[in-house]
Coordinates of C-alpha atoms in Angstrom, one line a residue:
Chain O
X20 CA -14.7 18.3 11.2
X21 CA -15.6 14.7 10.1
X22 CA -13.3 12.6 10.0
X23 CA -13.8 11.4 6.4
X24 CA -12.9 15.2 5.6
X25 CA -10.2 14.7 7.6
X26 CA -8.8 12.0 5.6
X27 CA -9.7 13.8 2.4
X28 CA -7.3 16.7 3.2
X29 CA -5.0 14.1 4.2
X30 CA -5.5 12.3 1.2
X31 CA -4.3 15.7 -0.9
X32 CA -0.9 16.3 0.7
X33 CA 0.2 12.4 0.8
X34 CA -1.0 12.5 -3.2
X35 CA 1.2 15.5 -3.9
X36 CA 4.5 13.5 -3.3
X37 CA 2.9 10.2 -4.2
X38 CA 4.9 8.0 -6.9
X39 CA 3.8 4.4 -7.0
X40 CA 7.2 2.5 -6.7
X41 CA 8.0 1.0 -10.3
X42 CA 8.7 -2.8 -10.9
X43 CA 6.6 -4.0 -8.4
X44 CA 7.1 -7.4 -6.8
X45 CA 4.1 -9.9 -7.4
X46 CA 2.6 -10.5 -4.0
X47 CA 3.7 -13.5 -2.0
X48 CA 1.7 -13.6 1.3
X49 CA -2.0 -12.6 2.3
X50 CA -2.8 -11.4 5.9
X51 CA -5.9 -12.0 7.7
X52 CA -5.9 -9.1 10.5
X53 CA -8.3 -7.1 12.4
X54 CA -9.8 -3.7 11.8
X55 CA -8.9 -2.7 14.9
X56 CA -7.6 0.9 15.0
X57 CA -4.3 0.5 16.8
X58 CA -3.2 -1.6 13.8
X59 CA -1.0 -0.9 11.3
X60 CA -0.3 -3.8 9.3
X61 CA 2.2 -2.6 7.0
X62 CA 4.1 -1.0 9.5
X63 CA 4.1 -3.8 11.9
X64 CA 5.0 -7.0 9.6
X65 CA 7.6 -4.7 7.2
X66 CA 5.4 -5.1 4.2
X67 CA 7.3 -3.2 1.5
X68 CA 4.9 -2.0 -1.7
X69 CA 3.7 -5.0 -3.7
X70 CA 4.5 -7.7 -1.6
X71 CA 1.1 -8.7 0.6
X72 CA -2.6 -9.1 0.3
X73 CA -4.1 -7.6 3.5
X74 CA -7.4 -8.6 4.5
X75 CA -9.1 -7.1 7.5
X76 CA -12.0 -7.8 9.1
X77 CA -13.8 -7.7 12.9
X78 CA -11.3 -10.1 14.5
X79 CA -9.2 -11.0 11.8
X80 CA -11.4 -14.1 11.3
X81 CA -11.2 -16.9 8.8
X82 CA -15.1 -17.0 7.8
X83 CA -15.1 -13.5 6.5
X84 CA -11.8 -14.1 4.5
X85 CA -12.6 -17.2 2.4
X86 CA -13.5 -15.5 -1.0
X87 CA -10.8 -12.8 -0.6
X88 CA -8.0 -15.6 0.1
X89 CA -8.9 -18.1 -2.8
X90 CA -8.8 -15.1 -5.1
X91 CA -5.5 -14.1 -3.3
X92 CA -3.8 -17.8 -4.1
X93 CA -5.5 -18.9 -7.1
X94 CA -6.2 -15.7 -9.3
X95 CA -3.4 -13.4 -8.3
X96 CA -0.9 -16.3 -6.7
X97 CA -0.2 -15.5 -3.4
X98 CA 2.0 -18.7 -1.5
X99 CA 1.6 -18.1 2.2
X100 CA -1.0 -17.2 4.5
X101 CA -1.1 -15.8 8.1
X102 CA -3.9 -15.2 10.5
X103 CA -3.0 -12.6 12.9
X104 CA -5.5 -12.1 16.1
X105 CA -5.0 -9.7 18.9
X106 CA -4.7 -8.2 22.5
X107 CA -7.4 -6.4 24.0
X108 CA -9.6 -7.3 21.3
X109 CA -13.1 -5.7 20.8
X110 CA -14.7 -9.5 19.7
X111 CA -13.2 -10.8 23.1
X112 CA -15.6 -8.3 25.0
X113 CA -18.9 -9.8 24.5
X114 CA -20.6 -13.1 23.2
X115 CA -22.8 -13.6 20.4
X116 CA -25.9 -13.3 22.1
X117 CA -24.8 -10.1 24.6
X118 CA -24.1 -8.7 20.6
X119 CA -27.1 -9.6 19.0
X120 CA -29.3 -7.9 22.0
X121 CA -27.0 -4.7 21.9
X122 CA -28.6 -4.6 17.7
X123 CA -31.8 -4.7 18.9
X124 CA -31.8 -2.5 21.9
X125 CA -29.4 0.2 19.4
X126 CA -31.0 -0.2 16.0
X127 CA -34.2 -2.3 16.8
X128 CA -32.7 -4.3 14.0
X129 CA -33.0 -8.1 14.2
X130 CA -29.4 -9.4 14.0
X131 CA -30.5 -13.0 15.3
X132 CA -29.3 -14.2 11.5
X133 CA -25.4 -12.9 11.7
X134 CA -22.5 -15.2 13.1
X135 CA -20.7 -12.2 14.7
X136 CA -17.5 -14.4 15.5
X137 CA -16.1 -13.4 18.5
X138 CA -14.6 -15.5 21.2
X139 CA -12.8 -15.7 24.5
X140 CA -10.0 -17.6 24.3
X141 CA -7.2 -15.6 22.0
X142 CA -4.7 -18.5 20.9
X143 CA -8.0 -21.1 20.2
X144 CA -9.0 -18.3 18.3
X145 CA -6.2 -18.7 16.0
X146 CA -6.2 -22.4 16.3
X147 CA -10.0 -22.7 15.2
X148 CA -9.5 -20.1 12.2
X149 CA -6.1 -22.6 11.3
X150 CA -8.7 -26.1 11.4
X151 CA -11.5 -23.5 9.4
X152 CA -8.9 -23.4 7.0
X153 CA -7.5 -26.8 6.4
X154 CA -11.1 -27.5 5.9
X155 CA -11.7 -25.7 2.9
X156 CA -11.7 -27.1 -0.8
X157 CA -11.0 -24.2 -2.4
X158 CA -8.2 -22.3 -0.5
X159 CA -4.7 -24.3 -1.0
X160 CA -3.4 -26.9 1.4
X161 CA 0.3 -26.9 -0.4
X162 CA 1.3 -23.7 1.2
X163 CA 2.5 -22.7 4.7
X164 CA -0.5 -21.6 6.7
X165 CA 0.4 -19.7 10.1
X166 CA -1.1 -18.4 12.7
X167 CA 0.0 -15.4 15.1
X168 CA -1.3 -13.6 18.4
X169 CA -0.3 -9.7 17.9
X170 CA 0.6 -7.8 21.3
X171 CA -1.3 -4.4 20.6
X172 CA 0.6 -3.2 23.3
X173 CA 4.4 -4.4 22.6
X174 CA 4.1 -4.7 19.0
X175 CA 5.0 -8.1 18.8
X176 CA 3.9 -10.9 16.7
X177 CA 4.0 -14.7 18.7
X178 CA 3.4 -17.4 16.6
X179 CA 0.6 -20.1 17.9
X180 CA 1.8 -23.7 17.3
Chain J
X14 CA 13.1 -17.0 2.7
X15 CA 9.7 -16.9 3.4
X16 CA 7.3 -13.3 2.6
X17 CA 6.3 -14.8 6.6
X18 CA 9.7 -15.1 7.6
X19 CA 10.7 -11.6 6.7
X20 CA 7.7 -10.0 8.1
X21 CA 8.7 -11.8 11.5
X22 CA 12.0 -10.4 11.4
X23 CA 10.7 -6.6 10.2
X24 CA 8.3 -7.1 13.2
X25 CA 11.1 -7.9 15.7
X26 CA 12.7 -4.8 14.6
X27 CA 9.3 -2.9 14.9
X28 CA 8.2 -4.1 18.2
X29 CA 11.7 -3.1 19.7
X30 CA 11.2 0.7 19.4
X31 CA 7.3 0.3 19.6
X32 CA 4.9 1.9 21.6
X33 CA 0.9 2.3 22.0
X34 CA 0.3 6.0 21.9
X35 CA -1.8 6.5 25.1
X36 CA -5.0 8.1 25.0
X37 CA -5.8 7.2 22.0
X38 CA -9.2 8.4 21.0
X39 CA -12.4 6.3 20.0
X40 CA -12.4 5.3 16.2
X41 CA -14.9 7.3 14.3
X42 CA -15.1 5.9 10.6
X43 CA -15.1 2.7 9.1
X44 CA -13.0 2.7 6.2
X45 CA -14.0 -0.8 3.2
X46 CA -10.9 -0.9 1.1
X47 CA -9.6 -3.4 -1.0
X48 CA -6.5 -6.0 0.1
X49 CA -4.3 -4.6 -3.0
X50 CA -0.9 -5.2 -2.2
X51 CA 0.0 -1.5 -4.0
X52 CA -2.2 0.7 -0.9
X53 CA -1.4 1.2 2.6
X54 CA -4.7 2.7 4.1
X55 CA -3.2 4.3 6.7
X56 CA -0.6 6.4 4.6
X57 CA -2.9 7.1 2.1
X58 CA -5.6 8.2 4.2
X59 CA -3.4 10.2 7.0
X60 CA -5.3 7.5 9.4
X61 CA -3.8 8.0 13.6
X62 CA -3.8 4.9 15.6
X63 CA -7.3 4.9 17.4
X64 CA -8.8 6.7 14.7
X65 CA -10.1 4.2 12.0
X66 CA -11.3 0.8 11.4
X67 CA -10.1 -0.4 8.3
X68 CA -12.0 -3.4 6.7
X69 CA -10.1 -4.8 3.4
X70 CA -10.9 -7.7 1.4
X71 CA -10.9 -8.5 -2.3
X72 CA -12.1 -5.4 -4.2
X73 CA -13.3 -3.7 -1.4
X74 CA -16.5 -4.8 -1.7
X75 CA -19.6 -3.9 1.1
X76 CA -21.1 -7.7 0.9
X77 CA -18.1 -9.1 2.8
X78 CA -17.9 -6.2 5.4
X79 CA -21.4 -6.1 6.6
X80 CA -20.6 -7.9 9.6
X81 CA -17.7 -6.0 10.4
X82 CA -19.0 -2.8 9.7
X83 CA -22.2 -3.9 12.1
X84 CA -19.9 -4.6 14.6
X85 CA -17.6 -1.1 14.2
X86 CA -21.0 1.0 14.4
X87 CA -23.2 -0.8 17.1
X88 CA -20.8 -2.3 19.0
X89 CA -17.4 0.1 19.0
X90 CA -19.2 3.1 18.0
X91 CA -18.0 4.2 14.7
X92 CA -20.3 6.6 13.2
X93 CA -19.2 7.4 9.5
X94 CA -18.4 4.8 6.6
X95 CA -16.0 5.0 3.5
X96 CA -16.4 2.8 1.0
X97 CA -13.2 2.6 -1.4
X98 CA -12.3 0.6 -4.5
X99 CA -9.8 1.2 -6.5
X100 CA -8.1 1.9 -10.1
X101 CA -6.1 -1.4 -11.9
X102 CA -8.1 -3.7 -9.6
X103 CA -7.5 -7.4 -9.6
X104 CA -10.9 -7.7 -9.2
X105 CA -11.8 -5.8 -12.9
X106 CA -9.6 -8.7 -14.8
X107 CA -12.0 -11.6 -14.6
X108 CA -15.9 -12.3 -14.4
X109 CA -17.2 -15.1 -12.0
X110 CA -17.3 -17.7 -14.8
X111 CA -13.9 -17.0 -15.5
X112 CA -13.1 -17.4 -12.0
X113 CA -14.5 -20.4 -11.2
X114 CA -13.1 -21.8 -14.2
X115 CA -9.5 -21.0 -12.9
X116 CA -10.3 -22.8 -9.6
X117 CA -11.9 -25.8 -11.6
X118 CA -8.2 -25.7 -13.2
X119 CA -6.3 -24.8 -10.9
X120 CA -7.5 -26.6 -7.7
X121 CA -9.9 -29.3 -9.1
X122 CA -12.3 -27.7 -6.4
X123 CA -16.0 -26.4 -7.5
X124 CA -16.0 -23.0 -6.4
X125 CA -19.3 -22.8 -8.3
X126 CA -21.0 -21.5 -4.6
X127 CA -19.1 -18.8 -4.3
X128 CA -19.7 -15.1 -5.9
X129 CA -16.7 -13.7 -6.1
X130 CA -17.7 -10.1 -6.6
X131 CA -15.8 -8.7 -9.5
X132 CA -17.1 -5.6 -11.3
X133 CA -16.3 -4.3 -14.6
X134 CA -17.0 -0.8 -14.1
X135 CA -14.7 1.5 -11.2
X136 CA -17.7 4.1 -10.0
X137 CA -20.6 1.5 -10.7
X138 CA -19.0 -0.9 -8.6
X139 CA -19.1 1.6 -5.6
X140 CA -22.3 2.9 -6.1
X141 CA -23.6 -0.3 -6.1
X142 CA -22.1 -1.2 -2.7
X143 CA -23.4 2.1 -1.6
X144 CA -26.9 0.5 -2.6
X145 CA -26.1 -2.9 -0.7
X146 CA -25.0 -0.4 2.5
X147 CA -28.9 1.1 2.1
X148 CA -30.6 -2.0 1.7
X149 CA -28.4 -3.4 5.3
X150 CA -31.2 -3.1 8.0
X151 CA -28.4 -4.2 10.5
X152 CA -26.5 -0.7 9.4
X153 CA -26.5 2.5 10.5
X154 CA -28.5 4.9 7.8
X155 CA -28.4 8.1 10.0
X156 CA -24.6 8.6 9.3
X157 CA -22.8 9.7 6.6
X158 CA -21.7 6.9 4.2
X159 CA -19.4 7.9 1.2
X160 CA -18.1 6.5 -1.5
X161 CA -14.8 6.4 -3.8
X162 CA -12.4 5.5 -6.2
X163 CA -8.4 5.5 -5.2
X164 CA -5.9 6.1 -8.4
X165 CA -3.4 4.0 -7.3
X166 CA -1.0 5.6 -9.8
X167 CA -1.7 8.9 -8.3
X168 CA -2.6 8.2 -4.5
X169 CA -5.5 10.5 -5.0
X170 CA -9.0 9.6 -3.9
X171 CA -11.9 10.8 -5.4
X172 CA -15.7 10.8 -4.5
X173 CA -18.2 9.1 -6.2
X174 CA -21.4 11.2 -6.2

């Protein structure tokens, strides 16, 4: 069975006692996280219904997150902003270049173009996707920006400084 | 206190009874979904840990994930795609000029470089990004790649054909 099906039968049971929660909070924070599988944002940071923007990408990186963030603050008003990396990351396995000739040996597809973002060193990680930040014009400087290394295997959130 | 502040503290509390389920198997889909503070992919979509990537940004939308999604397939292996947007979107309230004229207001900063992707219409929107996916010679087009729309007032997800 695929695993889309999968989530499609899923899908019909958790609909059946489904009731979004009235009087909604508007939401404070936004996110940036990885895909990665073991993840489970709202479980892990609390997040009640309403309350945070969660944006996920390969990494949890900055550069992919821009546009969704400066909608996040300016048209929908978010206040706060974390950027959460990871343990045992998949984008800490291999470099740019080790990535681009895994495209062309898989899908004979030219990938020379894409910035796939991954790195080596965990807590720069975070640091470098802090600096990205404080470098744009159009994300908000007035707000606390903060960055995080998650434990995938503890659970645990550890602020970088 | 701080949305951040909170989440530290629900994540303390999390991480105390936390524990990586072991042989966890190899994610199989890749799931685009929007950042909407209203869904939680992984209730919603009956996701286990190990089972799904889950790429969110601002409407859901495939031009933002196409590196991720690259990286899920070639790289970790992934080998189905769900593309999701969803009902009351954030993303259905403005157009790009009105956008950028909120930033212009807002911020002072020119945003005028940066497409911000809104749509107007739900099930247009998605088969448009399941155009973009077709058009991607860095994605996988030997896998199935599905598209929907999520009724956040209902939880239910249905396909877009």
């Amino acid at each position: 069975m695929s695993a889309i099906d999968r989530a499609l039968e899923a899908n019909e049971y958790f609909s059946r006692t489904y009731e979004l929660p009235p009087d909604l909070p508007d939401p404070q924070v936004a996110a940036v996280m990885c895909m990665d599988a073991r993840i489970d944002p709202v479980r892990a940071l609390g997040f009640r219904p309403g309350e945070a923007h969660i944006i996920r990408n390969a990494g949890g990186r900055l550069a992919d997150a821009i546009r969704s963030l400066a909608i996040s603050q300016t048209i929908l008003g978010t206040r706060e902003v974390m950027i959460v990396h990871h343990t045992r990351c998949g984008m800490m396995r291999y470099t740019d270049d080790e990535m681009r000739a895994m495209f062309r040996k898989a899908r004979g597809a030219i990938a020379d173009g894409i910035a796939f973002l991954p790195f080596r060193d965990l807590v720069q990680s975070v640091r470098d996707d802090l600096e990205l930040y404080r470098q744009s014009p159009i994300l908000r400087q007035d707000i606390p920006v903060r960055g995080f290394v998650y434990d995938v295997e503890t659970g645990k959130l550890t602020e970088v400084n």
